[in-house]
């Protein structure tokens, strides 16, 4: 349902010329934490706008992954300076220490609940010792669908636990949560996490 939904709703979700909108501060903070020409994995990259576009434009090596064929086709056109893979994120496999950052914004909550902690564990392994995870999760536990999402022609599906559980899942991977904030949306919202590999004791 998620793949079919984003295939049908890609342009409802974000136009080709969309700005950075609420992502601007997060992207500024991320770029300040990355080394020059850093390697970044963007999970749920959508059409490549704004995350991959912003990071590739700043000279970073970006790999974007999305389950939607339409989103990936658009991303390859809109951000030719990055590489994009159409894939189920829960099936991804990269060598340990592949990335300086993994970004997962508004994507984890579209995956089956039992797959989410497993993916977070794999993400922790893909990060370099100085790497960063930037992720949004659910704020409150909920699983369900919405018909004609975004006033478009297709339904959409979500499945999420509460923010405290996501924080536990992240720390159980060996990552340290350095910041958590609430991102409002409509009557509810999302949790935003910054996390990094736990630094050794001095």
mmCIF file with all atom_site columns, N, CA and C in Angstrom, residues 133-193:
data_model
loop_
_atom_site.group_PDB
_atom_site.id
_atom_site.type_symbol
_atom_site.label_atom_id
_atom_site.label_alt_id
_atom_site.label_comp_id
_atom_site.label_asym_id
_atom_site.label_entity_id
_atom_site.label_seq_id
_atom_site.pdbx_PDB_ins_code
_atom_site.Cartn_x
_atom_site.Cartn_y
_atom_site.Cartn_z
_atom_site.occupancy
_atom_site.B_iso_or_equiv
_atom_site.pdbx_formal_charge
_atom_site.auth_seq_id
_atom_site.auth_comp_id
_atom_site.auth_asym_id
_atom_site.auth_atom_id
_atom_site.pdbx_PDB_model_num
ATOM 1   N N  . UNK A 1 133 ? 22.825 9.748  13.143 1.00 0.00 ? 133 UNK A N  1
ATOM 2   C CA . UNK A 1 133 ? 21.486 9.377  12.691 1.00 0.00 ? 133 UNK A CA 1
ATOM 3   C C  . UNK A 1 133 ? 20.568 10.564 12.923 1.00 0.00 ? 133 UNK A C  1
ATOM 4   N N  . UNK A 1 134 ? 19.859 10.967 11.874 1.00 0.00 ? 134 UNK A N  1
ATOM 5   C CA . UNK A 1 134 ? 18.816 11.983 11.974 1.00 0.00 ? 134 UNK A CA 1
ATOM 6   C C  . UNK A 1 134 ? 17.525 11.320 11.534 1.00 0.00 ? 134 UNK A C  1
ATOM 7   N N  . UNK A 1 135 ? 16.563 11.180 12.446 1.00 0.00 ? 135 UNK A N  1
ATOM 8   C CA . UNK A 1 135 ? 15.359 10.416 12.137 1.00 0.00 ? 135 UNK A CA 1
ATOM 9   C C  . UNK A 1 135 ? 14.130 11.050 12.774 1.00 0.00 ? 135 UNK A C  1
ATOM 10  N N  . UNK A 1 136 ? 13.013 10.938 12.066 1.00 0.00 ? 136 UNK A N  1
ATOM 11  C CA . UNK A 1 136 ? 11.727 11.232 12.672 1.00 0.00 ? 136 UNK A CA 1
ATOM 12  C C  . UNK A 1 136 ? 10.988 9.920  12.882 1.00 0.00 ? 136 UNK A C  1
ATOM 13  N N  . UNK A 1 137 ? 10.223 9.878  13.970 1.00 0.00 ? 137 UNK A N  1
ATOM 14  C CA . UNK A 1 137 ? 9.447  8.700  14.325 1.00 0.00 ? 137 UNK A CA 1
ATOM 15  C C  . UNK A 1 137 ? 8.044  9.153  14.714 1.00 0.00 ? 137 UNK A C  1
ATOM 16  N N  . UNK A 1 138 ? 7.229  8.203  15.122 1.00 0.00 ? 138 UNK A N  1
ATOM 17  C CA . UNK A 1 138 ? 5.950  8.567  15.693 1.00 0.00 ? 138 UNK A CA 1
ATOM 18  C C  . UNK A 1 138 ? 6.130  9.214  17.057 1.00 0.00 ? 138 UNK A C  1
ATOM 19  N N  . UNK A 1 139 ? 5.216  10.078 17.421 1.00 0.00 ? 139 UNK A N  1
ATOM 20  C CA . UNK A 1 139 ? 5.160  10.623 18.777 1.00 0.00 ? 139 UNK A CA 1
ATOM 21  C C  . UNK A 1 139 ? 4.249  9.766  19.655 1.00 0.00 ? 139 UNK A C  1
ATOM 22  N N  . UNK A 1 140 ? 3.141  9.331  19.080 1.00 0.00 ? 140 UNK A N  1
ATOM 23  C CA . UNK A 1 140 ? 2.177  8.484  19.779 1.00 0.00 ? 140 UNK A CA 1
ATOM 24  C C  . UNK A 1 140 ? 2.001  7.186  18.999 1.00 0.00 ? 140 UNK A C  1
ATOM 25  N N  . UNK A 1 141 ? 1.678  6.116  19.715 1.00 0.00 ? 141 UNK A N  1
ATOM 26  C CA . UNK A 1 141 ? 1.476  4.816  19.071 1.00 0.00 ? 141 UNK A CA 1
ATOM 27  C C  . UNK A 1 141 ? 0.183  4.824  18.258 1.00 0.00 ? 141 UNK A C  1
ATOM 28  N N  . UNK A 1 142 ? 0.287  4.333  17.024 1.00 0.00 ? 142 UNK A N  1
ATOM 29  C CA . UNK A 1 142 ? -0.894 4.272  16.158 1.00 0.00 ? 142 UNK A CA 1
ATOM 30  C C  . UNK A 1 142 ? -0.571 3.442  14.926 1.00 0.00 ? 142 UNK A C  1
ATOM 31  N N  . UNK A 1 143 ? -1.528 2.653  14.499 1.00 0.00 ? 143 UNK A N  1
ATOM 32  C CA . UNK A 1 143 ? -1.429 1.938  13.233 1.00 0.00 ? 143 UNK A CA 1
ATOM 33  C C  . UNK A 1 143 ? -2.759 2.090  12.507 1.00 0.00 ? 143 UNK A C  1
ATOM 34  N N  . UNK A 1 144 ? -2.696 2.449  11.230 1.00 0.00 ? 144 UNK A N  1
ATOM 35  C CA . UNK A 1 144 ? -3.940 2.600  10.488 1.00 0.00 ? 144 UNK A CA 1
ATOM 36  C C  . UNK A 1 144 ? -3.722 3.157  9.104  1.00 0.00 ? 144 UNK A C  1
ATOM 37  N N  . UNK A 1 145 ? -4.816 3.345  8.398  1.00 0.00 ? 145 UNK A N  1
ATOM 38  C CA . UNK A 1 145 ? -4.790 3.865  7.039  1.00 0.00 ? 145 UNK A CA 1
ATOM 39  C C  . UNK A 1 145 ? -5.636 5.119  6.946  1.00 0.00 ? 145 UNK A C  1
ATOM 40  N N  . UNK A 1 146 ? -5.366 5.891  5.922  1.00 0.00 ? 146 UNK A N  1
ATOM 41  C CA . UNK A 1 146 ? -6.179 7.066  5.608  1.00 0.00 ? 146 UNK A CA 1
ATOM 42  C C  . UNK A 1 146 ? -6.515 7.031  4.128  1.00 0.00 ? 146 UNK A C  1
ATOM 43  N N  . UNK A 1 147 ? -7.792 7.020  3.814  1.00 0.00 ? 147 UNK A N  1
ATOM 44  C CA . UNK A 1 147 ? -8.224 7.037  2.422  1.00 0.00 ? 147 UNK A CA 1
ATOM 45  C C  . UNK A 1 147 ? -8.046 8.424  1.823  1.00 0.00 ? 147 UNK A C  1
ATOM 46  N N  . UNK A 1 148 ? -7.761 8.464  0.526  1.00 0.00 ? 148 UNK A N  1
ATOM 47  C CA . UNK A 1 148 ? -7.614 9.730  -0.210 1.00 0.00 ? 148 UNK A CA 1
ATOM 48  C C  . UNK A 1 148 ? -6.681 10.694 0.533  1.00 0.00 ? 148 UNK A C  1
ATOM 49  N N  . UNK A 1 149 ? -5.547 10.134 0.938  1.00 0.00 ? 149 UNK A N  1
ATOM 50  C CA . UNK A 1 149 ? -4.546 10.941 1.650  1.00 0.00 ? 149 UNK A CA 1
ATOM 51  C C  . UNK A 1 149 ? -4.108 12.116 0.776  1.00 0.00 ? 149 UNK A C  1
ATOM 52  N N  . UNK A 1 150 ? -3.943 13.276 1.385  1.00 0.00 ? 150 UNK A N  1
ATOM 53  C CA . UNK A 1 150 ? -3.553 14.503 0.682  1.00 0.00 ? 150 UNK A CA 1
ATOM 54  C C  . UNK A 1 150 ? -4.551 14.869 -0.422 1.00 0.00 ? 150 UNK A C  1
ATOM 55  N N  . UNK A 1 151 ? -5.787 14.460 -0.229 1.00 0.00 ? 151 UNK A N  1
ATOM 56  C CA . UNK A 1 151 ? -6.834 14.682 -1.233 1.00 0.00 ? 151 UNK A CA 1
ATOM 57  C C  . UNK A 1 151 ? -6.483 14.052 -2.572 1.00 0.00 ? 151 UNK A C  1
ATOM 58  N N  . UNK A 1 152 ? -5.704 12.993 -2.516 1.00 0.00 ? 152 UNK A N  1
ATOM 59  C CA . UNK A 1 152 ? -5.283 12.314 -3.729 1.00 0.00 ? 152 UNK A CA 1
ATOM 60  C C  . UNK A 1 152 ? -6.083 11.044 -3.981 1.00 0.00 ? 152 UNK A C  1
ATOM 61  N N  . UNK A 1 153 ? -5.661 10.262 -4.984 1.00 0.00 ? 153 UNK A N  1
ATOM 62  C CA . UNK A 1 153 ? -6.443 9.108  -5.420 1.00 0.00 ? 153 UNK A CA 1
ATOM 63  C C  . UNK A 1 153 ? -6.124 7.801  -4.718 1.00 0.00 ? 153 UNK A C  1
ATOM 64  N N  . UNK A 1 154 ? -5.306 7.820  -3.667 1.00 0.00 ? 154 UNK A N  1
ATOM 65  C CA . UNK A 1 154 ? -4.870 6.561  -3.059 1.00 0.00 ? 154 UNK A CA 1
ATOM 66  C C  . UNK A 1 154 ? -4.843 6.664  -1.538 1.00 0.00 ? 154 UNK A C  1
ATOM 67  N N  . UNK A 1 155 ? -4.988 5.526  -0.858 1.00 0.00 ? 155 UNK A N  1
ATOM 68  C CA . UNK A 1 155 ? -4.846 5.515  0.601  1.00 0.00 ? 155 UNK A CA 1
ATOM 69  C C  . UNK A 1 155 ? -3.377 5.429  1.007  1.00 0.00 ? 155 UNK A C  1
ATOM 70  N N  . UNK A 1 156 ? -3.124 5.684  2.295  1.00 0.00 ? 156 UNK A N  1
ATOM 71  C CA . UNK A 1 156 ? -1.773 5.549  2.841  1.00 0.00 ? 156 UNK A CA 1
ATOM 72  C C  . UNK A 1 156 ? -1.864 4.830  4.175  1.00 0.00 ? 156 UNK A C  1
ATOM 73  N N  . UNK A 1 157 ? -0.762 4.167  4.559  1.00 0.00 ? 157 UNK A N  1
ATOM 74  C CA . UNK A 1 157 ? -0.717 3.332  5.756  1.00 0.00 ? 157 UNK A CA 1
ATOM 75  C C  . UNK A 1 157 ? 0.475  3.716  6.624  1.00 0.00 ? 157 UNK A C  1
ATOM 76  N N  . UNK A 1 158 ? 0.256  3.705  7.937  1.00 0.00 ? 158 UNK A N  1
ATOM 77  C CA . UNK A 1 158 ? 1.312  3.991  8.915  1.00 0.00 ? 158 UNK A CA 1
ATOM 78  C C  . UNK A 1 158 ? 1.266  2.953  10.029 1.00 0.00 ? 158 UNK A C  1
ATOM 79  N N  . UNK A 1 159 ? 2.405  2.756  10.681 1.00 0.00 ? 159 UNK A N  1
ATOM 80  C CA . UNK A 1 159 ? 2.462  1.919  11.868 1.00 0.00 ? 159 UNK A CA 1
ATOM 81  C C  . UNK A 1 159 ? 3.598  2.416  12.751 1.00 0.00 ? 159 UNK A C  1
ATOM 82  N N  . UNK A 1 160 ? 3.257  2.823  13.968 1.00 0.00 ? 160 UNK A N  1
ATOM 83  C CA . UNK A 1 160 ? 4.271  3.441  14.812 1.00 0.00 ? 160 UNK A CA 1
ATOM 84  C C  . UNK A 1 160 ? 3.995  3.166  16.284 1.00 0.00 ? 160 UNK A C  1
ATOM 85  N N  . UNK A 1 161 ? 5.076  3.185  17.076 1.00 0.00 ? 161 UNK A N  1
ATOM 86  C CA . UNK A 1 161 ? 4.984  3.146  18.530 1.00 0.00 ? 161 UNK A CA 1
ATOM 87  C C  . UNK A 1 161 ? 5.178  4.567  19.054 1.00 0.00 ? 161 UNK A C  1
ATOM 88  N N  . UNK A 1 162 ? 5.237  4.727  20.359 1.00 0.00 ? 162 UNK A N  1
ATOM 89  C CA . UNK A 1 162 ? 5.386  6.072  20.924 1.00 0.00 ? 162 UNK A CA 1
ATOM 90  C C  . UNK A 1 162 ? 6.860  6.474  20.969 1.00 0.00 ? 162 UNK A C  1
ATOM 91  N N  . UNK A 1 163 ? 7.094  7.762  21.199 1.00 0.00 ? 163 UNK A N  1
ATOM 92  C CA . UNK A 1 163 ? 8.449  8.303  21.139 1.00 0.00 ? 163 UNK A CA 1
ATOM 93  C C  . UNK A 1 163 ? 9.369  7.679  22.170 1.00 0.00 ? 163 UNK A C  1
ATOM 94  N N  . UNK A 1 164 ? 8.843  7.357  23.362 1.00 0.00 ? 164 UNK A N  1
ATOM 95  C CA . UNK A 1 164 ? 9.683  6.745  24.392 1.00 0.00 ? 164 UNK A CA 1
ATOM 96  C C  . UNK A 1 164 ? 10.193 5.383  23.944 1.00 0.00 ? 164 UNK A C  1
ATOM 97  N N  . UNK A 1 165 ? 9.340  4.629  23.258 1.00 0.00 ? 165 UNK A N  1
ATOM 98  C CA . UNK A 1 165 ? 9.770  3.322  22.754 1.00 0.00 ? 165 UNK A CA 1
ATOM 99  C C  . UNK A 1 165 ? 10.809 3.484  21.660 1.00 0.00 ? 165 UNK A C  1
ATOM 100 N N  . UNK A 1 166 ? 10.603 4.450  20.758 1.00 0.00 ? 166 UNK A N  1
ATOM 101 C CA . UNK A 1 166 ? 11.614 4.687  19.725 1.00 0.00 ? 166 UNK A CA 1
ATOM 102 C C  . UNK A 1 166 ? 12.951 5.072  20.350 1.00 0.00 ? 166 UNK A C  1
ATOM 103 N N  . UNK A 1 167 ? 12.908 5.894  21.377 1.00 0.00 ? 167 UNK A N  1
ATOM 104 C CA . UNK A 1 167 ? 14.164 6.273  22.037 1.00 0.00 ? 167 UNK A CA 1
ATOM 105 C C  . UNK A 1 167 ? 14.862 5.039  22.606 1.00 0.00 ? 167 UNK A C  1
ATOM 106 N N  . UNK A 1 168 ? 14.087 4.139  23.220 1.00 0.00 ? 168 UNK A N  1
ATOM 107 C CA . UNK A 1 168 ? 14.662 2.901  23.742 1.00 0.00 ? 168 UNK A CA 1
ATOM 108 C C  . UNK A 1 168 ? 15.250 2.054  22.627 1.00 0.00 ? 168 UNK A C  1
ATOM 109 N N  . UNK A 1 169 ? 14.508 1.929  21.525 1.00 0.00 ? 169 UNK A N  1
ATOM 110 C CA . UNK A 1 169 ? 15.019 1.146  20.399 1.00 0.00 ? 169 UNK A CA 1
ATOM 111 C C  . UNK A 1 169 ? 16.342 1.713  19.890 1.00 0.00 ? 169 UNK A C  1
ATOM 112 N N  . UNK A 1 170 ? 16.430 3.029  19.802 1.00 0.00 ? 170 UNK A N  1
ATOM 113 C CA . UNK A 1 170 ? 17.662 3.660  19.298 1.00 0.00 ? 170 UNK A CA 1
ATOM 114 C C  . UNK A 1 170 ? 18.823 3.399  20.248 1.00 0.00 ? 170 UNK A C  1
ATOM 115 N N  . UNK A 1 171 ? 18.604 3.589  21.539 1.00 0.00 ? 171 UNK A N  1
ATOM 116 C CA . UNK A 1 171 ? 19.706 3.398  22.491 1.00 0.00 ? 171 UNK A CA 1
ATOM 117 C C  . UNK A 1 171 ? 20.113 1.929  22.582 1.00 0.00 ? 171 UNK A C  1
ATOM 118 N N  . UNK A 1 172 ? 19.166 1.017  22.359 1.00 0.00 ? 172 UNK A N  1
ATOM 119 C CA . UNK A 1 172 ? 19.503 -0.407 22.391 1.00 0.00 ? 172 UNK A CA 1
ATOM 120 C C  . UNK A 1 172 ? 20.424 -0.820 21.246 1.00 0.00 ? 172 UNK A C  1
ATOM 121 N N  . UNK A 1 173 ? 20.507 -0.002 20.203 1.00 0.00 ? 173 UNK A N  1
ATOM 122 C CA . UNK A 1 173 ? 21.418 -0.301 19.096 1.00 0.00 ? 173 UNK A CA 1
ATOM 123 C C  . UNK A 1 173 ? 22.862 0.073  19.415 1.00 0.00 ? 173 UNK A C  1
ATOM 124 N N  . UNK A 1 174 ? 23.073 0.775  20.531 1.00 0.00 ? 174 UNK A N  1
ATOM 125 C CA . UNK A 1 174 ? 24.398 1.265  20.856 1.00 0.00 ? 174 UNK A CA 1
ATOM 126 C C  . UNK A 1 174 ? 24.606 2.721  20.491 1.00 0.00 ? 174 UNK A C  1
ATOM 127 N N  . UNK A 1 175 ? 23.549 3.353  19.960 1.00 0.00 ? 175 UNK A N  1
ATOM 128 C CA . UNK A 1 175 ? 23.625 4.780  19.668 1.00 0.00 ? 175 UNK A CA 1
ATOM 129 C C  . UNK A 1 175 ? 23.213 5.588  20.889 1.00 0.00 ? 175 UNK A C  1
ATOM 130 N N  . UNK A 1 176 ? 23.773 6.767  21.004 1.00 0.00 ? 176 UNK A N  1
ATOM 131 C CA . UNK A 1 176 ? 23.432 7.695  22.078 1.00 0.00 ? 176 UNK A CA 1
ATOM 132 C C  . UNK A 1 176 ? 22.534 8.794  21.508 1.00 0.00 ? 176 UNK A C  1
ATOM 133 N N  . UNK A 1 177 ? 21.364 8.971  22.079 1.00 0.00 ? 177 UNK A N  1
ATOM 134 C CA . UNK A 1 177 ? 20.474 10.056 21.663 1.00 0.00 ? 177 UNK A CA 1
ATOM 135 C C  . UNK A 1 177 ? 21.008 11.358 22.249 1.00 0.00 ? 177 UNK A C  1
ATOM 136 N N  . UNK A 1 178 ? 21.370 12.284 21.382 1.00 0.00 ? 178 UNK A N  1
ATOM 137 C CA . UNK A 1 178 ? 21.905 13.563 21.843 1.00 0.00 ? 178 UNK A CA 1
ATOM 138 C C  . UNK A 1 178 ? 20.852 14.664 21.861 1.00 0.00 ? 178 UNK A C  1
ATOM 139 N N  . UNK A 1 179 ? 19.751 14.474 21.136 1.00 0.00 ? 179 UNK A N  1
ATOM 140 C CA . UNK A 1 179 ? 18.680 15.470 21.133 1.00 0.00 ? 179 UNK A CA 1
ATOM 141 C C  . UNK A 1 179 ? 17.385 14.801 20.696 1.00 0.00 ? 179 UNK A C  1
ATOM 142 N N  . UNK A 1 180 ? 16.288 15.259 21.282 1.00 0.00 ? 180 UNK A N  1
ATOM 143 C CA . UNK A 1 180 ? 14.957 14.788 20.908 1.00 0.00 ? 180 UNK A CA 1
ATOM 144 C C  . UNK A 1 180 ? 14.018 15.974 20.994 1.00 0.00 ? 180 UNK A C  1
ATOM 145 N N  . UNK A 1 181 ? 13.177 16.134 19.970 1.00 0.00 ? 181 UNK A N  1
ATOM 146 C CA . UNK A 1 181 ? 12.214 17.228 19.994 1.00 0.00 ? 181 UNK A CA 1
ATOM 147 C C  . UNK A 1 181 ? 10.906 16.802 19.352 1.00 0.00 ? 181 UNK A C  1
ATOM 148 N N  . UNK A 1 182 ? 9.864  17.530 19.680 1.00 0.00 ? 182 UNK A N  1
ATOM 149 C CA . UNK A 1 182 ? 8.545  17.276 19.128 1.00 0.00 ? 182 UNK A CA 1
ATOM 150 C C  . UNK A 1 182 ? 8.346  18.153 17.905 1.00 0.00 ? 182 UNK A C  1
ATOM 151 N N  . UNK A 1 183 ? 7.913  17.538 16.811 1.00 0.00 ? 183 UNK A N  1
ATOM 152 C CA . UNK A 1 183 ? 7.649  18.253 15.564 1.00 0.00 ? 183 UNK A CA 1
ATOM 153 C C  . UNK A 1 183 ? 6.140  18.226 15.336 1.00 0.00 ? 183 UNK A C  1
ATOM 154 N N  . UNK A 1 184 ? 5.439  19.326 15.564 1.00 0.00 ? 184 UNK A N  1
ATOM 155 C CA . UNK A 1 184 ? 3.976  19.299 15.436 1.00 0.00 ? 184 UNK A CA 1
ATOM 156 C C  . UNK A 1 184 ? 3.526  19.136 14.000 1.00 0.00 ? 184 UNK A C  1
ATOM 157 N N  . UNK A 1 185 ? 2.409  18.438 13.832 1.00 0.00 ? 185 UNK A N  1
ATOM 158 C CA . UNK A 1 185 ? 1.761  18.310 12.527 1.00 0.00 ? 185 UNK A CA 1
ATOM 159 C C  . UNK A 1 185 ? 0.275  18.050 12.775 1.00 0.00 ? 185 UNK A C  1
ATOM 160 N N  . UNK A 1 186 ? -0.553 18.968 12.363 1.00 0.00 ? 186 UNK A N  1
ATOM 161 C CA . UNK A 1 186 ? -1.984 18.819 12.570 1.00 0.00 ? 186 UNK A CA 1
ATOM 162 C C  . UNK A 1 186 ? -2.316 18.735 14.044 1.00 0.00 ? 186 UNK A C  1
ATOM 163 N N  . UNK A 1 187 ? -3.121 17.745 14.412 1.00 0.00 ? 187 UNK A N  1
ATOM 164 C CA . UNK A 1 187 ? -3.515 17.571 15.804 1.00 0.00 ? 187 UNK A CA 1
ATOM 165 C C  . UNK A 1 187 ? -2.498 16.788 16.619 1.00 0.00 ? 187 UNK A C  1
ATOM 166 N N  . UNK A 1 188 ? -1.453 16.288 15.970 1.00 0.00 ? 188 UNK A N  1
ATOM 167 C CA . UNK A 1 188 ? -0.454 15.499 16.678 1.00 0.00 ? 188 UNK A CA 1
ATOM 168 C C  . UNK A 1 188 ? 0.935  15.921 16.199 1.00 0.00 ? 188 UNK A C  1
ATOM 169 N N  . UNK A 1 189 ? 1.769  14.964 15.851 1.00 0.00 ? 189 UNK A N  1
ATOM 170 C CA . UNK A 1 189 ? 3.097  15.314 15.377 1.00 0.00 ? 189 UNK A CA 1
ATOM 171 C C  . UNK A 1 189 ? 4.028  14.122 15.404 1.00 0.00 ? 189 UNK A C  1
ATOM 172 N N  . UNK A 1 190 ? 5.313  14.405 15.327 1.00 0.00 ? 190 UNK A N  1
ATOM 173 C CA . UNK A 1 190 ? 6.346  13.388 15.250 1.00 0.00 ? 190 UNK A CA 1
ATOM 174 C C  . UNK A 1 190 ? 7.435  13.707 16.259 1.00 0.00 ? 190 UNK A C  1
ATOM 175 N N  . UNK A 1 191 ? 8.267  12.714 16.537 1.00 0.00 ? 191 UNK A N  1
ATOM 176 C CA . UNK A 1 191 ? 9.470  12.928 17.335 1.00 0.00 ? 191 UNK A CA 1
ATOM 177 C C  . UNK A 1 191 ? 10.669 12.971 16.396 1.00 0.00 ? 191 UNK A C  1
ATOM 178 N N  . UNK A 1 192 ? 11.563 13.906 16.654 1.00 0.00 ? 192 UNK A N  1
ATOM 179 C CA . UNK A 1 192 ? 12.811 14.026 15.888 1.00 0.00 ? 192 UNK A CA 1
ATOM 180 C C  . UNK A 1 192 ? 13.970 13.631 16.795 1.00 0.00 ? 192 UNK A C  1
ATOM 181 N N  . UNK A 1 193 ? 14.824 12.761 16.298 1.00 0.00 ? 193 UNK A N  1
ATOM 182 C CA . UNK A 1 193 ? 15.979 12.302 17.075 1.00 0.00 ? 193 UNK A CA 1
ATOM 183 C C  . UNK A 1 193 ? 17.285 12.591 16.337 1.00 0.00 ? 193 UNK A C  1
#
